[in-house]
Coordinates of C-alpha atoms in Angstrom, one line a residue:
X12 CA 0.0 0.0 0.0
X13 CA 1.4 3.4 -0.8
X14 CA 0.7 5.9 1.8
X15 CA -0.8 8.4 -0.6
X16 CA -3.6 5.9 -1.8
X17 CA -5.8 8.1 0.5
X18 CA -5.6 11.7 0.6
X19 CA -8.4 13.8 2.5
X20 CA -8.2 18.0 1.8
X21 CA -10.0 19.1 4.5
X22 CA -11.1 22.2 2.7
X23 CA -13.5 20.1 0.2
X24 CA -14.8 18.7 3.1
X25 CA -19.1 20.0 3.1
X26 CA -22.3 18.3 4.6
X27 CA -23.1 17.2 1.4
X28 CA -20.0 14.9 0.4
X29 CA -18.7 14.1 4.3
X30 CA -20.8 10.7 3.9
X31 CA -19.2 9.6 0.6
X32 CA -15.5 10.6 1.8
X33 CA -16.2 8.9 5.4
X34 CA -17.5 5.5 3.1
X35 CA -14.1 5.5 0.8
X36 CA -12.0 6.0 4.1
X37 CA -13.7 3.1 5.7
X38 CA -13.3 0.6 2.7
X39 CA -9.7 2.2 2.5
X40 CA -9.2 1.8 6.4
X41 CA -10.7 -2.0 6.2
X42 CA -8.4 -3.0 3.7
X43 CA -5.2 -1.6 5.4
X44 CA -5.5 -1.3 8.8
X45 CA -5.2 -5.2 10.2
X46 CA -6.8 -4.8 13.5
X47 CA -10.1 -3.1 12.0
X48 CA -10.3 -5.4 10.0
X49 CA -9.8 -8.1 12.5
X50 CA -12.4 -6.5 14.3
X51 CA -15.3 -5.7 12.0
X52 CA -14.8 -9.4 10.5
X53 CA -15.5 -10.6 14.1
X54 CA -18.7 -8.6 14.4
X55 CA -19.7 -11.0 11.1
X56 CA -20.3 -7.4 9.0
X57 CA -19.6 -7.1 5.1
X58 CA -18.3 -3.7 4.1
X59 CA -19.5 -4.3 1.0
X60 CA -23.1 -4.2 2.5
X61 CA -22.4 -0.6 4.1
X62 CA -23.9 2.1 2.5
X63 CA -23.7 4.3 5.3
X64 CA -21.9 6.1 8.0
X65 CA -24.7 4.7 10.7
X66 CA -23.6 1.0 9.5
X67 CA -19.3 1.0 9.9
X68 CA -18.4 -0.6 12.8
X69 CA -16.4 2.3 15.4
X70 CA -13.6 0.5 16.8
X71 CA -13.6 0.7 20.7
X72 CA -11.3 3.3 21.8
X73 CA -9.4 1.1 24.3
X74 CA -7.8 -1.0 21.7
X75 CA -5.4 1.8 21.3
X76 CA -4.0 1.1 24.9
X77 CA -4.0 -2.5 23.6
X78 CA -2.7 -2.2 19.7
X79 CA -0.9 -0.2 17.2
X80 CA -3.9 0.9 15.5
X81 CA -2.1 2.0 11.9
X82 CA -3.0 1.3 8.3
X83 CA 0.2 -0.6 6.5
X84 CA 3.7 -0.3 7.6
X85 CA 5.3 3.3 8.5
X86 CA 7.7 5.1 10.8
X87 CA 5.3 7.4 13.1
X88 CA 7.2 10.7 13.2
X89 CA 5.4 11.5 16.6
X90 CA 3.0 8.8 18.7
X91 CA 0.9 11.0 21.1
X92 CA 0.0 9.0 24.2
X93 CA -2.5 9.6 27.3
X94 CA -2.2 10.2 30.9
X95 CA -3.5 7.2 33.0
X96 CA -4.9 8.4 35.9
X97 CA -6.7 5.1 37.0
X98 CA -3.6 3.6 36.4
X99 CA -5.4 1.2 33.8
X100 CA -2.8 1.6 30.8
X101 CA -2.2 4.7 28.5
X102 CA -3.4 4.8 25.5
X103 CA -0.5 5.6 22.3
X104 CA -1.6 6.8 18.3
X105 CA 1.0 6.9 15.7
X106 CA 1.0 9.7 13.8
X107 CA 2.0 9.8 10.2
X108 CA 2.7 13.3 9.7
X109 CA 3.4 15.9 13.2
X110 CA 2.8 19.0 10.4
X111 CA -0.8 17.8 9.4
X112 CA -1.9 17.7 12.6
X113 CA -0.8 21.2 13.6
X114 CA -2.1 22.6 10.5
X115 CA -5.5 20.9 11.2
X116 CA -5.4 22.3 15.0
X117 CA -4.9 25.9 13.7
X118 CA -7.6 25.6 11.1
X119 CA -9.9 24.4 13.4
X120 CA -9.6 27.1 15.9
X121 CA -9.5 29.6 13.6
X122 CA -13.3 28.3 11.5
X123 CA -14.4 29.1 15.4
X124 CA -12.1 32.1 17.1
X125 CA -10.6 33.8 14.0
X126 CA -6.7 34.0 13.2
X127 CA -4.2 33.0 15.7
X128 CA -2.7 36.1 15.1
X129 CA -5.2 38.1 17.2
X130 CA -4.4 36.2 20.4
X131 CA -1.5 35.9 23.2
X132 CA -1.9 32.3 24.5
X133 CA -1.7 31.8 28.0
X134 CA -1.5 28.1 29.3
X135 CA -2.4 26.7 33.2
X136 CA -1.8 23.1 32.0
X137 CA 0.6 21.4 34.9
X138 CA -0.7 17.8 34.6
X139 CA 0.0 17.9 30.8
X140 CA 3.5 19.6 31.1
X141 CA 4.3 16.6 33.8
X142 CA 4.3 14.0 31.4
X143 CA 5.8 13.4 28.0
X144 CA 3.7 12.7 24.2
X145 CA 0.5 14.5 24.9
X146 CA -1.2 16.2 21.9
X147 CA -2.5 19.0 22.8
X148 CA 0.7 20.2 24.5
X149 CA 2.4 19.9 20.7
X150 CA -0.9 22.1 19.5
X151 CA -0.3 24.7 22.4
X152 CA 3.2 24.8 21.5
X153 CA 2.8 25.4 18.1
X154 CA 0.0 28.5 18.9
X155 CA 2.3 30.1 21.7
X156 CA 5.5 29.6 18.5
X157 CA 3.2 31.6 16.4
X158 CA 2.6 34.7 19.0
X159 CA 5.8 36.5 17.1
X160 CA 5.5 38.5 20.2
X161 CA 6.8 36.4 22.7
X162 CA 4.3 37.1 25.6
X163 CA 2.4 33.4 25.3
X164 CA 3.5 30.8 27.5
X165 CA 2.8 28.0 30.2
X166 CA 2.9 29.1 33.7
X167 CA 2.4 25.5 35.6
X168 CA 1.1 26.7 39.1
X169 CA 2.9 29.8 39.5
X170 CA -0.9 32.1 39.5
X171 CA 1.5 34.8 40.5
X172 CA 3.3 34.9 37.7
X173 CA 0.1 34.3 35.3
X174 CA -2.0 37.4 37.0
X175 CA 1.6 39.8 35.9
X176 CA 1.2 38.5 32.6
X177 CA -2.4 39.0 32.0
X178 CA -2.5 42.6 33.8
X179 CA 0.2 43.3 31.6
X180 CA -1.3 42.5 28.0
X181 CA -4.8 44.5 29.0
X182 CA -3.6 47.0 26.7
X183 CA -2.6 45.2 24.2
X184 CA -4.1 45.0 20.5
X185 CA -4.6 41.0 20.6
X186 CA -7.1 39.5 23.1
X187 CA -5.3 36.7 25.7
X188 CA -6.6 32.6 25.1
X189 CA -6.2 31.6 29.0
X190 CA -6.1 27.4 28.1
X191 CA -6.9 25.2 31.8
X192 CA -6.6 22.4 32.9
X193 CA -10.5 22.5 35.0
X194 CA -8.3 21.8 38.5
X195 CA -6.0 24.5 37.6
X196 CA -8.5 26.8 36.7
X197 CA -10.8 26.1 40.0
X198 CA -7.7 26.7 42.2
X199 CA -6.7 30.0 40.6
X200 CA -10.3 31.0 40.6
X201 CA -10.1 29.8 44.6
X202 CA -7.5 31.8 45.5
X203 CA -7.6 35.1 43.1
X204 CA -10.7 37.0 42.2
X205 CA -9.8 38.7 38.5
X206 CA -11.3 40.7 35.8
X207 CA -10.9 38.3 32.5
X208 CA -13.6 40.5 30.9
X209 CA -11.4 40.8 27.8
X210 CA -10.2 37.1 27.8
X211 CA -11.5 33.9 26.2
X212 CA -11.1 30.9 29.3
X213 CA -10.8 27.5 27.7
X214 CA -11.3 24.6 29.7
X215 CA -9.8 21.3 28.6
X216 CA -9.9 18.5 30.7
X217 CA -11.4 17.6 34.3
X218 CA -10.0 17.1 37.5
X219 CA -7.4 14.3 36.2
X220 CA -7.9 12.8 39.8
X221 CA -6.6 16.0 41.6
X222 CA -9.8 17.2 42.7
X223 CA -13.6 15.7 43.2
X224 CA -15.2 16.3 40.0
X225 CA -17.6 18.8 39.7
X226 CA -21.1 19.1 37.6
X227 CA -19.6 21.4 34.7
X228 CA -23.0 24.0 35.3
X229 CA -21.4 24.3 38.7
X230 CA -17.9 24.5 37.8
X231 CA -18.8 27.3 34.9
X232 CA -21.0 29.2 36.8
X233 CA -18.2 29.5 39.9
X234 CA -15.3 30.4 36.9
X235 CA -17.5 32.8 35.1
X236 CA -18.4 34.6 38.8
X237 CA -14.8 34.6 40.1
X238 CA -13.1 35.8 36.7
X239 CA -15.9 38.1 35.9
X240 CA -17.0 36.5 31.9
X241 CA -20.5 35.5 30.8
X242 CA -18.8 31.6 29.1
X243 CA -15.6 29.6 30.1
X244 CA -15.7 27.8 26.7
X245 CA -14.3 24.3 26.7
X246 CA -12.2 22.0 24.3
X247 CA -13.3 18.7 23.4
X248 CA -10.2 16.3 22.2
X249 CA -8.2 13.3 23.1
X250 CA -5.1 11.1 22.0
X251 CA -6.7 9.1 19.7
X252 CA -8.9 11.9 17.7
X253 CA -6.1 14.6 15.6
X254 CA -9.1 17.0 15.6
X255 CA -10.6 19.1 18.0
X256 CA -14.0 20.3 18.9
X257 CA -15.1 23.9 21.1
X258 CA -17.3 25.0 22.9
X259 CA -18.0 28.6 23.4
X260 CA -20.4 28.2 26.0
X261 CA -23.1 26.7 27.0
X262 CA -21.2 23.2 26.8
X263 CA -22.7 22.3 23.9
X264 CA -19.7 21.5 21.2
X265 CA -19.4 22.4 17.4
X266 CA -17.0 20.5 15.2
X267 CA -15.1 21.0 11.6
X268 CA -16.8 19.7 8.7
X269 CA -14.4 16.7 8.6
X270 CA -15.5 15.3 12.2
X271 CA -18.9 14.3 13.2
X272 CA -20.2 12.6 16.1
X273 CA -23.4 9.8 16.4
X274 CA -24.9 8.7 19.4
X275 CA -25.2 4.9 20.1
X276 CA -27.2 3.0 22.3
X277 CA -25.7 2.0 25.4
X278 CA -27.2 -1.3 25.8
X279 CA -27.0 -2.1 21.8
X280 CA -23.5 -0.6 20.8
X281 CA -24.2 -1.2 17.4
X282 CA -28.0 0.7 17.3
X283 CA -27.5 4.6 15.9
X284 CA -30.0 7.0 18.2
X285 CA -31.5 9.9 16.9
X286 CA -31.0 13.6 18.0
X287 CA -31.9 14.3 21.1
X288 CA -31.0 10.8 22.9
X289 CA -28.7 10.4 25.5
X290 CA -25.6 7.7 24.6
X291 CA -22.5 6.8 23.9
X292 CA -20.4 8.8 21.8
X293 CA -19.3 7.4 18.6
X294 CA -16.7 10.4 16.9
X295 CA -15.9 10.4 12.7
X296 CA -12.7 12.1 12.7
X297 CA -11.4 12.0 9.0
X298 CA -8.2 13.2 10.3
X299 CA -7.3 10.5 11.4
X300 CA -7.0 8.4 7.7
X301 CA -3.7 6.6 8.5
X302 CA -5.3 5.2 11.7
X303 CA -8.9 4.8 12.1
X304 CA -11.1 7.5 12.1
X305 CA -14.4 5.7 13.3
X306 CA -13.9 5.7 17.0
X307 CA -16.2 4.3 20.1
X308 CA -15.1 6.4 22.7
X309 CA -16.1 6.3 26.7
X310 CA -18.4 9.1 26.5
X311 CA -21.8 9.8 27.1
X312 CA -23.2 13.0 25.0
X313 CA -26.3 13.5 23.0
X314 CA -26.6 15.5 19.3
X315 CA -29.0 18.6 19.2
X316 CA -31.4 19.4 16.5
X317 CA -28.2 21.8 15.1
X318 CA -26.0 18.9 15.1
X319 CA -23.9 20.4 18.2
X320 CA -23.0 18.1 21.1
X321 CA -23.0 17.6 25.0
X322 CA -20.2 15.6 26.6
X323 CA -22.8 14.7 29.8
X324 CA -19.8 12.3 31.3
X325 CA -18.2 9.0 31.4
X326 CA -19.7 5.3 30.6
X327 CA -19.8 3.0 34.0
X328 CA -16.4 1.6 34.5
X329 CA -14.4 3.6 32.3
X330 CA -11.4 5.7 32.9
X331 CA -10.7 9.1 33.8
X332 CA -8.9 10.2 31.2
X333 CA -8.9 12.7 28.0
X334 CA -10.5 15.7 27.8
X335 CA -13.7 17.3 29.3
X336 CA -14.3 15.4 32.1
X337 CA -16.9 16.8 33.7
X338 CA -20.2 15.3 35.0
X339 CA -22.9 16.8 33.1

């Protein structure tokens, strides 16, 4: 197989040919990655008898932990890996190309915030920055490389440090992205009370076993009094997934048009539910063509009526892990 056999430009991606490009990636994907194959054999289907995006099989995200879930033969140039907080293995995805997924971070953020030009980026991530491989470190450090100003940065827990920073920029003619980790956020906003009136607060991630975790209503509506903004918007996006999804409030999540997420039933992994229903999440990411880009995740969520989503929390049993955490 030559690597270029599949090729997906993200900017002909639309509503109206995303099922036909997610059908050629699956018969691509089945015919070159082993262990989806493997898999979707097992389940007894026939790609040849799906016709849709609500029939392909979504590999269970935990065979990642498990597998080297890759289509053909290729030197990774980065393999992103997860935090294990329960201890229960961390989960590693090769990745063919470290420059396509940065370029696909930036375009994403900017269909939803606008160039990365106009923004400093401030960064309260300590459990990231304590461990090696994680993904959206390398997108972070690509956004803070592209401040040519040289006022982005991570601050770990020095809130001092952070509050100098932000007080500094109020003046300035680019508006501050303060990235958090939800446990670093909740114990700045327990110890300072700051104007971030003119800053966009992302949240990305729960407690990661640092802290009880909190119903995210509660935890927004405590951020948004203590820093003084009407949204803490939120980041949906894990290890295995080399797209990203935002919220700007509200918790409810819009993606590019090159990732999509159904609903399955939770006692009948393999029944589609409509909009509306509460599930598991099942995430399309046609990033993700040299791996597998029909993914089970550990999610519960439900699709509205304008195909934005609600992470509402975790399947029994599963870990605490990835991104966006918190109970809904």
């Amino acid at each position: 197989m030559e690597l270029n056999d599949f090729t997906v430009s993200f900017d002909e991606i639309n509503e109206s040919n995303f099922e036909d490009i997610a059908l050629r990636l699956f018969r691509f994907q089945y015919k070159n990655n082993l262990l989806y194959q493997t898999y979707v054999q097992h389940l007894g289907k026939d790609p040849g008898l799906i016709n849709s995006t609500a029939k392909v099989p979504f590999l269970p995200i935990r065979f990642f932990k498990t597998h080297t879930v890759v289509c053909g033969t290729w030197t990774p140039e980065v393999v992103f890996t997860s935090s294990s907080t329960s201890g229960s293995g961390v989960s590693r995805h090769s990745v063919l190309s470290l420059d396509l997924y940065l370029k696909n971070a930036v375009s994403i953020f900017q269909h939803f915030y606008g160039p990365v030009e106009n923004y400093h980026f401030l960064a309260l991530l300590p459990s990231y920055l304590e461990r090696s491989g994680s993904s959206l470190i390398a997108m972070i450090d690509y956004f803070i490389k592209m401040d040519s100003s040289g006022h982005s940065g991570y601050f770990l827990n020095n809130y001092d440090e952070l509050l100098l920073k932000i007080n500094s920029l109020k003046n300035s003619d680019r508006k501050i992205v303060l990235w958090g980790v939800s446990f670093a956020l909740l114990d700045l906003a327990e110890k300072h009370e700051i104007d971030l009136s003119w800053c966009i607060v992302i949240e990305t991630g729960g407690m990661k076993g640092r802290r009880k975790e909190w119903v995210r209503e509660e935890l927004h509506g405590f951020l948004c009094k203590k820093f003084n903004v009407k949204q803490i918007h939120s980041e949906y996006g894990m290890t295995e997934l080399l797209s990203q999804a935002y919220s700007r409030g509200n918790g409810y999540f819009g993606s590019p048009a090159w990732m999509k997420i159904q609903i399955r039933d939770i006692n009948d992994p393999f029944q589609a539910l409509g909009k509306g229903k509460i599930g598991g999440v099942n995430v399309i990411d046609l990033a993700n063509s040299h791996s597998c880009s029909f993914i089970e995740t550990e999610d519960l969520g439900r699709v509205d009526e304008n195909s934005t989503f609600e992470i509402l929390g975790r399947a029994d049993n599963s870990d605490i892990r990835g991104c966006n955490l918190m109970i809904g």
